[in-house]
């Protein structure tokens, strides 16, 4: 419920602080005193459009702040946590402070529990905190979704739960269907890509790549291509090394001669050893040259060149070396596996779509049956209630029209009314005046089984009402608060309505230093009698009016001085 309201620099209100009690509260005052501004302030707290012209002359901005207490499990809880306004859902009472500023020619700001918040977030949260029914607040009542929801509320908890099941299942079916459509639209491209990947994988795997093979093939190709040149060079080198008087023979002779000098002069001993070593090394080199296979092999050369050409083709397409080609192969295998899995994914989503639709159909069939029964009962109850609210000729029809399954079920729901006897039934939004809409909203609130919005505001529900009908309005508003636990705020010009309120707030205009300001104060005891007398006769001091005011309070069961 709304505990406190602070309004600053909004129209004629310079500063007003109002503490609201549970139950039914009446706001009364002369025309133009500022009652409408309080309703406008509440509209701002629920995310309504800001009118910068309402900023008080001389002020740079207007400010509205409301402190709400919400029961654990209230619908706004998850949204408050999601927006960061609450750290976690409370197990007991949640306190929410909503503030909003309107700049004079500048943008305003929205804060929830001190945290700057987007206006769109406030619209979501605010609509679950305050509901306003009045001359300019009839759009919700006129909307098909609101009428459908009102019928389900009237029908009871099972209908509300089934409506939620239908909505969720239809949304799930639509979501799954969109994914299936997207996958199907991509199927041709996916098949083409998969064919290419499979060809590439087969080509790379068929090549049988071996690490280091490319470098080895390059060496083999060079050897085979220059076999004759290599053979000639080897033969010439062997000739120089092994021929008579060649290097090998000369080194051996030199080693023998120097070796003979060692005993004579020890300086030659290391030289002799070095010559022996050189002689052995040359002999070893000559042996390796003789063992080298330098015979030209055209077949081996052709095979090597063919393998290099095959690898060159892979390198042009998949990477510069074996490592890059192998990495490309792994990526292709992974992607091919993903594409192979898409077929099963499409089947899974198709199954989910069908399953969700079956759930929606089953819930919608049961919901339709409940709605048909509830529609007849609501027609009767709403017609009777409107008769008690000074609309004796009103008739109501709750029309159910079958249609294709959608989030709202298997039928559309429309409230058709005739507000006067002899008139045709027509859609509520096209027939009812603002006052009639307000009273229809009041009747609906009284009849629906549960409401999630804790604070209900009725602006001018008494339009065109007087006498016994006005008393009935007051009784019904009081009963609404008492039976549902909702907080009811009613702006009224009728003393019969105000007398039934549990709390009475008076809005007055005061003038000081040439400026007019509105003040809001609770009136009790004698002051309440005086305010009711003013409303009755325009004369708070009138004795007869005071007697009538006391009579109204006694009739309503409210305290008298």
XYZ file of C-alpha atoms in Angstrom:
561
model
C 0.000 0.000 0.000
C 0.949 3.663 -0.329
C 2.198 4.884 3.035
C 3.458 8.386 2.276
C 3.271 10.822 -0.617
C 5.481 13.886 -1.042
C 4.660 16.445 -3.732
C 6.800 19.536 -4.383
C 6.299 22.357 -6.889
C 3.546 20.634 -8.832
C 1.015 23.219 -9.991
C -0.493 24.998 -6.987
C 1.148 22.532 -4.599
C 4.356 24.043 -3.251
C 4.940 21.220 -0.807
C 2.542 18.613 0.486
C 3.275 15.573 2.617
C 0.460 13.082 3.016
C 0.414 9.979 5.202
C -2.149 7.452 4.022
C -3.898 4.906 6.213
C -5.036 1.441 5.169
C -8.612 1.110 4.031
C -10.599 3.733 2.153
C -9.357 7.341 2.055
C -11.421 10.214 0.655
C -9.826 13.342 -0.831
C -12.197 16.289 -0.837
C -11.959 20.007 -1.458
C -13.211 22.877 -3.547
C -12.933 22.647 -7.315
C -9.418 23.679 -8.320
C -7.963 23.111 -4.861
C -5.458 20.556 -6.144
C -7.138 17.158 -5.807
C -6.485 16.402 -9.458
C -2.806 17.240 -8.942
C -2.557 14.534 -6.289
C -4.008 12.046 -8.753
C -1.543 13.338 -11.360
C 1.286 12.800 -8.862
C 0.205 9.193 -8.390
C 0.034 8.827 -12.161
C 3.656 9.963 -12.373
C 4.654 7.353 -9.782
C 3.174 4.601 -11.952
C 5.128 5.776 -15.021
C 2.603 8.146 -16.567
C 3.466 10.857 -19.061
C 5.101 13.940 -17.531
C 3.605 17.355 -18.330
C 6.308 20.007 -17.832
C 3.687 22.750 -17.755
C 2.698 21.475 -14.304
C 5.994 22.662 -12.804
C 5.155 25.467 -10.372
C 6.003 28.939 -11.615
C 9.396 30.022 -10.324
C 10.596 26.453 -9.644
C 13.151 24.603 -11.766
C 11.566 21.208 -11.265
C 8.673 19.385 -9.666
C 9.227 16.358 -7.462
C 6.960 13.489 -6.503
C 7.902 10.720 -4.088
C 5.893 7.809 -2.778
C 6.753 5.225 -0.136
C 5.062 1.880 -0.631
C 4.882 -1.187 1.567
C 4.385 -4.397 -0.385
C 3.608 -7.846 0.920
C 6.087 -10.643 0.286
C 5.322 -12.321 -3.016
C 4.003 -9.153 -4.653
C 4.271 -9.198 -8.444
C 6.652 -6.211 -8.434
C 9.273 -8.113 -6.395
C 11.129 -9.871 -9.254
C 11.115 -6.658 -11.318
C 12.549 -4.695 -8.393
C 15.361 -7.230 -7.970
C 16.027 -7.325 -11.707
C 16.267 -3.521 -11.861
C 18.638 -3.407 -8.882
C 16.185 -1.535 -6.649
C 16.174 -4.503 -4.254
C 19.100 -6.811 -3.508
C 16.832 -9.777 -2.906
C 13.200 -10.682 -2.395
C 12.092 -10.040 1.156
C 10.289 -12.706 3.145
C 8.149 -10.143 4.923
C 7.214 -6.597 3.910
C 9.116 -4.899 1.087
C 9.561 -1.130 1.266
C 9.795 0.656 -2.061
C 10.430 4.380 -2.472
C 9.634 5.740 -5.932
C 10.644 9.306 -6.782
C 10.330 11.271 -9.963
C 11.335 14.770 -11.000
C 9.964 16.834 -13.869
C 12.324 19.494 -15.197
C 11.074 22.842 -16.478
C 12.343 22.440 -20.041
C 14.731 19.644 -19.021
C 14.507 15.918 -18.799
C 13.290 14.423 -15.534
C 14.722 11.572 -13.497
C 13.231 8.400 -12.080
C 14.583 6.710 -8.970
C 13.463 3.560 -7.216
C 14.975 3.083 -3.764
C 17.519 5.760 -4.654
C 18.690 4.036 -7.829
C 18.279 5.877 -11.136
C 15.907 3.810 -13.250
C 14.570 3.889 -16.795
C 11.031 5.192 -17.234
C 10.098 1.960 -19.013
C 11.062 0.041 -15.867
C 8.904 2.343 -13.743
C 5.996 1.738 -16.123
C 6.285 -2.004 -15.480
C 6.705 -1.693 -11.724
C 4.363 1.259 -11.190
C 1.420 -0.418 -12.872
C 1.556 -3.113 -10.186
C 1.692 -0.518 -7.375
C -1.123 1.882 -8.251
C -4.172 1.629 -10.482
C -6.115 4.751 -11.376
C -9.695 4.756 -12.626
C -11.118 8.106 -13.627
C -12.223 10.441 -16.383
C -8.799 10.156 -18.024
C -7.742 6.718 -16.810
C -10.126 4.430 -18.720
C -7.776 2.926 -21.292
C -7.037 -0.182 -19.239
C -10.720 -0.819 -18.606
C -11.452 -0.423 -22.313
C -8.706 -2.794 -23.424
C -9.523 -6.347 -24.440
C -6.715 -7.778 -22.309
C -8.012 -6.022 -19.188
C -11.559 -7.240 -19.783
C -10.277 -10.772 -20.365
C -8.235 -10.585 -17.165
C -11.222 -9.260 -15.217
C -13.335 -12.204 -16.363
C -10.612 -14.631 -15.286
C -10.267 -12.879 -11.914
C -14.011 -13.181 -11.418
C -13.940 -16.843 -12.462
C -11.401 -17.642 -9.745
C -7.924 -18.994 -9.114
C -8.165 -21.910 -11.545
C -9.028 -19.588 -14.436
C -6.177 -17.227 -13.550
C -3.733 -20.146 -13.378
C -4.996 -21.637 -16.654
C -4.739 -18.260 -18.378
C -1.102 -18.105 -17.286
C -0.525 -21.654 -18.548
C -2.049 -20.817 -21.943
C 0.010 -17.643 -22.245
C 3.267 -19.381 -21.339
C 2.619 -22.398 -23.575
C 1.650 -20.277 -26.589
C 4.763 -18.141 -26.146
C 6.899 -21.279 -25.879
C 5.313 -22.692 -29.036
C 5.883 -19.445 -30.939
C 9.492 -19.272 -29.755
C 10.189 -22.869 -30.777
C 8.469 -22.310 -34.121
C 10.645 -19.307 -34.884
C 13.773 -21.331 -34.215
C 12.515 -24.149 -36.453
C 11.752 -21.644 -39.215
C 15.210 -20.121 -38.907
C 16.872 -23.538 -39.039
C 14.762 -24.555 -42.005
C 15.568 -21.342 -43.869
C 19.268 -22.051 -43.358
C 18.998 -25.723 -44.321
C 20.049 -25.332 -47.996
C 23.083 -23.253 -47.104
C 23.898 -25.676 -44.302
C 23.751 -28.675 -46.685
C 25.999 -26.910 -49.183
C 28.534 -26.068 -46.487
C 28.450 -29.622 -45.155
C 29.123 -31.062 -48.635
C 32.148 -28.792 -49.019
C 33.456 -29.705 -45.576
C 33.071 -33.423 -46.187
C 34.979 -33.128 -49.490
C 37.786 -31.169 -47.838
C 38.022 -33.593 -44.919
C 38.183 -36.545 -47.301
C 40.836 -34.817 -49.421
C 43.083 -34.010 -46.472
C 42.631 -37.381 -44.770
C 43.237 -39.169 -48.079
C 46.559 -37.376 -48.502
C 47.954 -39.172 -45.435
C 50.085 -36.303 -44.193
C 53.192 -37.235 -42.150
C 54.894 -34.632 -39.944
C 58.165 -33.436 -41.534
C 57.343 -35.074 -44.857
C 57.431 -31.864 -46.889
C 60.994 -31.014 -45.934
C 62.172 -34.595 -46.595
C 60.528 -34.618 -50.026
C 62.208 -31.371 -50.937
C 65.614 -32.868 -50.063
C 64.888 -36.079 -51.995
C 63.749 -34.111 -55.034
C 66.915 -32.035 -55.060
C 69.099 -35.195 -54.823
C 67.243 -37.044 -57.559
C 67.109 -34.057 -59.901
C 70.924 -33.578 -59.681
C 71.969 -37.250 -59.542
C 74.317 -37.035 -62.573
C 76.025 -33.895 -61.332
C 76.386 -35.404 -57.887
C 77.758 -38.668 -59.338
C 80.338 -36.825 -61.436
C 81.425 -34.753 -58.463
C 81.748 -37.802 -56.215
C 83.783 -39.682 -58.821
C 86.126 -36.724 -59.304
C 86.572 -36.328 -55.564
C 87.354 -40.031 -55.168
C 89.872 -39.798 -57.967
C 91.646 -36.965 -56.162
C 91.559 -38.806 -52.868
C 92.420 -42.418 -53.912
C 94.411 -42.131 -57.129
C 98.133 -42.859 -57.216
C 99.821 -39.818 -55.744
C 96.448 -38.541 -54.539
C 95.545 -36.985 -51.242
C 95.150 -40.251 -49.339
C 98.506 -41.660 -50.476
C 100.318 -38.327 -49.965
C 98.974 -37.927 -46.431
C 100.019 -41.473 -45.557
C 103.553 -40.854 -46.832
C 103.783 -37.535 -44.984
C 102.558 -39.148 -41.758
C 105.165 -41.918 -42.088
C 108.031 -39.490 -42.716
C 107.156 -37.172 -39.832
C 106.564 -40.155 -37.583
C 110.157 -41.248 -38.146
C 111.336 -37.813 -36.943
C 109.563 -38.058 -33.611
C 112.274 -40.074 -31.841
C 114.838 -37.583 -33.061
C 112.912 -34.456 -32.158
C 109.872 -34.655 -29.905
C 108.404 -31.500 -31.448
C 107.276 -33.642 -34.408
C 105.401 -36.228 -32.365
C 102.122 -34.184 -32.179
C 102.467 -33.289 -35.839
C 102.828 -36.950 -36.702
C 99.700 -37.777 -34.715
C 97.743 -35.062 -36.502
C 98.860 -36.363 -39.875
C 97.802 -39.888 -38.871
C 94.396 -38.512 -37.901
C 94.031 -36.658 -41.188
C 95.001 -39.731 -43.110
C 92.355 -41.788 -41.328
C 89.711 -39.058 -41.848
C 90.433 -38.870 -45.577
C 90.191 -42.649 -45.836
C 86.827 -42.534 -44.032
C 85.548 -39.761 -46.333
C 86.582 -41.762 -49.349
C 84.687 -44.802 -48.032
C 81.516 -42.699 -47.527
C 81.799 -41.313 -51.056
C 82.153 -44.808 -52.473
C 79.076 -45.927 -50.481
C 76.906 -42.992 -51.601
C 74.090 -44.058 -54.004
C 74.207 -41.472 -56.755
C 72.663 -43.558 -59.480
C 69.968 -41.583 -61.413
C 66.422 -42.940 -60.677
C 63.794 -41.365 -62.992
C 60.917 -43.349 -61.417
C 61.772 -42.240 -57.887
C 62.118 -38.646 -59.105
C 58.684 -38.788 -60.749
C 57.105 -40.217 -57.574
C 58.708 -37.524 -55.425
C 57.619 -34.729 -57.731
C 54.076 -36.154 -57.813
C 53.896 -36.216 -54.030
C 55.196 -32.638 -53.832
C 52.570 -31.513 -56.351
C 49.827 -33.169 -54.300
C 51.045 -31.442 -51.149
C 51.333 -28.124 -52.991
C 47.646 -28.385 -53.907
C 46.746 -28.927 -50.249
C 48.982 -26.029 -49.194
C 47.301 -23.653 -51.626
C 43.889 -24.517 -50.150
C 44.445 -25.288 -46.500
C 47.756 -23.942 -45.136
C 51.465 -23.415 -45.703
C 52.669 -26.555 -43.942
C 51.566 -29.824 -42.394
C 50.749 -28.137 -39.061
C 48.423 -25.550 -40.608
C 46.748 -28.155 -42.815
C 46.167 -30.423 -39.801
C 44.658 -27.501 -37.852
C 42.335 -26.767 -40.786
C 41.292 -30.430 -40.793
C 40.354 -30.301 -37.086
C 38.319 -27.133 -37.561
C 36.503 -28.698 -40.487
C 35.711 -31.832 -38.494
C 34.310 -29.723 -35.637
C 32.166 -27.594 -37.934
C 30.880 -30.645 -39.806
C 29.865 -32.228 -36.499
C 27.976 -29.041 -35.574
C 26.128 -29.044 -38.881
C 25.341 -32.740 -38.554
C 23.822 -32.008 -35.142
C 21.575 -29.268 -36.555
C 19.195 -31.813 -38.002
C 18.594 -33.332 -34.586
C 18.309 -29.821 -33.124
C 15.550 -28.973 -35.605
C 13.716 -32.154 -34.667
C 14.068 -31.278 -30.987
C 12.628 -27.777 -31.464
C 9.846 -29.120 -33.661
C 8.960 -31.506 -30.861
C 9.037 -28.665 -28.352
C 6.723 -26.591 -30.533
C 4.239 -29.425 -30.844
C 4.407 -30.229 -27.139
C 3.876 -26.583 -26.150
C 0.941 -26.258 -28.511
C -0.677 -29.387 -27.095
C -0.292 -27.966 -23.590
C -1.799 -24.673 -24.738
C -4.763 -26.382 -26.415
C -5.510 -28.516 -23.360
C -5.346 -25.542 -20.983
C -7.356 -23.333 -23.367
C -10.150 -25.904 -23.648
C -10.525 -26.089 -19.878
C -10.264 -22.287 -19.596
C -12.970 -21.780 -22.236
C -15.364 -23.952 -20.277
C -14.739 -21.963 -17.087
C -15.054 -18.651 -18.927
C -18.412 -19.565 -20.460
C -19.866 -20.276 -17.042
C -18.238 -17.223 -15.425
C -19.332 -14.872 -18.239
C -23.023 -15.479 -17.526
C -22.540 -14.957 -13.802
C -20.453 -11.810 -14.344
C -23.084 -10.345 -16.684
C -25.730 -10.693 -13.997
C -23.555 -9.488 -11.121
C -22.154 -6.517 -13.034
C -25.589 -5.427 -14.246
C -26.923 -5.525 -10.685
C -23.920 -3.657 -9.327
C -24.221 -0.907 -11.945
C -27.897 -0.552 -11.059
C -26.893 0.130 -7.468
C -24.437 2.741 -8.747
C -27.133 4.927 -10.317
C -27.188 3.130 -13.647
C -30.518 1.282 -13.278
C -31.007 0.772 -16.998
C -27.530 -0.619 -17.611
C -27.141 -4.036 -19.198
C -23.884 -5.937 -19.590
C -22.937 -8.712 -21.975
C -19.643 -10.564 -21.675
C -19.172 -11.742 -25.249
C -16.932 -14.724 -25.956
C -15.983 -15.065 -29.618
C -14.079 -18.211 -30.695
C -10.828 -17.531 -32.500
C -7.534 -19.197 -33.326
C -5.445 -20.045 -30.287
C -3.426 -17.076 -29.024
C -1.852 -15.947 -25.763
C -5.274 -15.048 -24.378
C -6.833 -18.446 -25.047
C -9.223 -19.784 -27.668
C -11.670 -16.870 -27.631
C -11.692 -13.103 -27.467
C -13.480 -11.475 -24.525
C -15.381 -8.210 -24.896
C -17.615 -6.303 -22.512
C -20.617 -4.932 -24.385
C -22.903 -2.561 -22.512
C -26.023 -0.499 -22.841
C -25.937 2.181 -20.161
C -29.589 3.125 -20.605
C -32.748 1.122 -21.154
C -33.715 0.518 -24.764
C -30.196 1.024 -26.114
C -28.239 -1.499 -28.147
C -25.376 -3.394 -26.601
C -22.110 -1.922 -27.856
C -18.420 -2.179 -26.854
C -17.772 -0.585 -23.473
C -15.161 1.860 -24.776
C -17.553 3.242 -27.401
C -20.547 3.724 -25.130
C -19.489 4.639 -21.619
C -18.661 8.156 -20.469
C -15.794 8.812 -18.093
C -18.033 8.644 -15.043
C -19.689 5.471 -16.292
C -16.286 3.914 -16.901
C -15.219 4.817 -13.371
C -18.317 3.214 -11.871
C -17.892 0.169 -14.094
C -14.318 -0.123 -12.843
C -15.572 0.143 -9.267
C -18.122 -2.591 -9.872
C -15.459 -4.827 -11.441
C -13.096 -4.300 -8.535
C -15.842 -5.310 -6.148
C -16.660 -8.442 -8.125
C -13.265 -9.817 -9.099
C -11.897 -12.452 -6.784
C -8.419 -11.024 -6.316
C -6.358 -8.011 -7.272
C -2.594 -7.761 -7.371
C -2.516 -3.946 -7.314
C -2.533 -2.840 -3.654
C -3.578 0.801 -4.163
C -6.694 1.649 -6.175
C -7.484 5.262 -7.045
C -10.972 6.318 -8.161
C -11.184 9.802 -9.590
C -14.728 11.184 -9.957
C -16.502 7.862 -9.546
C -19.431 9.985 -8.348
C -19.879 11.827 -11.640
C -23.617 12.153 -12.286
C -24.502 10.390 -9.032
C -26.500 11.679 -6.097
C -28.820 10.671 -3.291
C -29.102 6.983 -2.502
C -26.830 6.044 -5.401
C -24.071 8.217 -3.944
C -24.452 6.458 -0.615
C -24.208 3.132 -2.451
C -20.942 4.286 -4.061
C -19.546 5.122 -0.630
C -20.658 1.803 0.810
C -19.150 -0.139 -2.064
C -15.815 1.694 -1.881
C -15.624 1.080 1.825
C -16.556 -2.576 1.318
C -13.942 -2.929 -1.426
C -11.203 -1.906 0.999
C -12.558 -4.031 3.829
C -13.175 -7.244 1.896
C -10.121 -7.299 -0.377
C -7.548 -5.583 1.812
C -6.858 -3.109 -0.969
C -6.087 0.512 -0.213
C -8.751 2.660 -1.875
C -8.218 6.357 -2.570
C -11.259 8.205 -3.868
C -11.464 11.787 -5.092
C -15.037 12.891 -4.516
C -17.352 15.889 -4.359
C -20.097 13.935 -2.626
C -20.428 13.941 1.172
C -22.270 10.603 1.003
C -19.102 9.024 -0.461
C -16.650 10.851 1.805
C -18.570 9.883 4.942
C -17.937 6.175 4.353
C -14.151 6.635 4.075
C -11.953 5.370 6.897
C -9.639 8.358 6.401
C -10.713 11.816 5.248
C -8.165 14.167 3.655
C -9.042 17.759 2.852
C -7.302 19.673 0.057
C -7.406 23.433 0.523
C -5.937 26.465 -1.219
C -4.158 29.079 0.883
C -2.753 32.413 -0.223
C 0.426 33.912 1.202
C 2.687 36.670 -0.129
C 0.621 36.873 -3.286
C 1.068 33.170 -4.127
C -1.539 30.439 -3.907
C -0.568 27.064 -2.496
C -2.516 23.893 -1.849
C -2.253 22.015 1.416
C -3.467 18.526 2.268
C -4.426 17.636 5.811
C -6.388 14.879 7.521
C -9.680 15.946 9.062
C -11.198 14.131 12.012
C -13.825 14.821 14.621
C -15.324 18.312 14.395
C -13.173 19.235 11.401
C -14.542 16.303 9.444
C -18.090 17.322 10.294
C -17.323 20.853 9.094
C -15.856 19.556 5.814
C -18.899 17.356 5.202
C -21.139 20.339 6.015
C -19.290 22.416 3.442
C -19.801 19.671 0.880
C -23.502 19.426 1.758
C -24.459 23.091 1.853
C -21.383 25.137 1.074
C -21.601 26.453 4.653
C -19.477 24.670 7.269
C -21.249 26.589 10.043
C -24.774 25.603 8.959
C -26.564 23.835 11.776
C -28.745 21.746 9.520
C -25.766 20.783 7.385
C -23.893 19.728 10.538
C -26.824 17.568 11.592
C -26.916 15.931 8.183
C -23.132 15.410 8.278
C -23.372 13.716 11.662
C -26.197 11.568 10.354
C -24.061 10.474 7.393
C -21.145 9.533 9.661
C -23.443 7.559 11.939
C -24.995 5.817 8.940
C -21.517 4.905 7.700
C -20.475 3.699 11.144
C -17.689 6.262 11.406
C -16.667 8.104 14.606
C -18.537 11.314 15.456
C -17.427 14.103 17.822
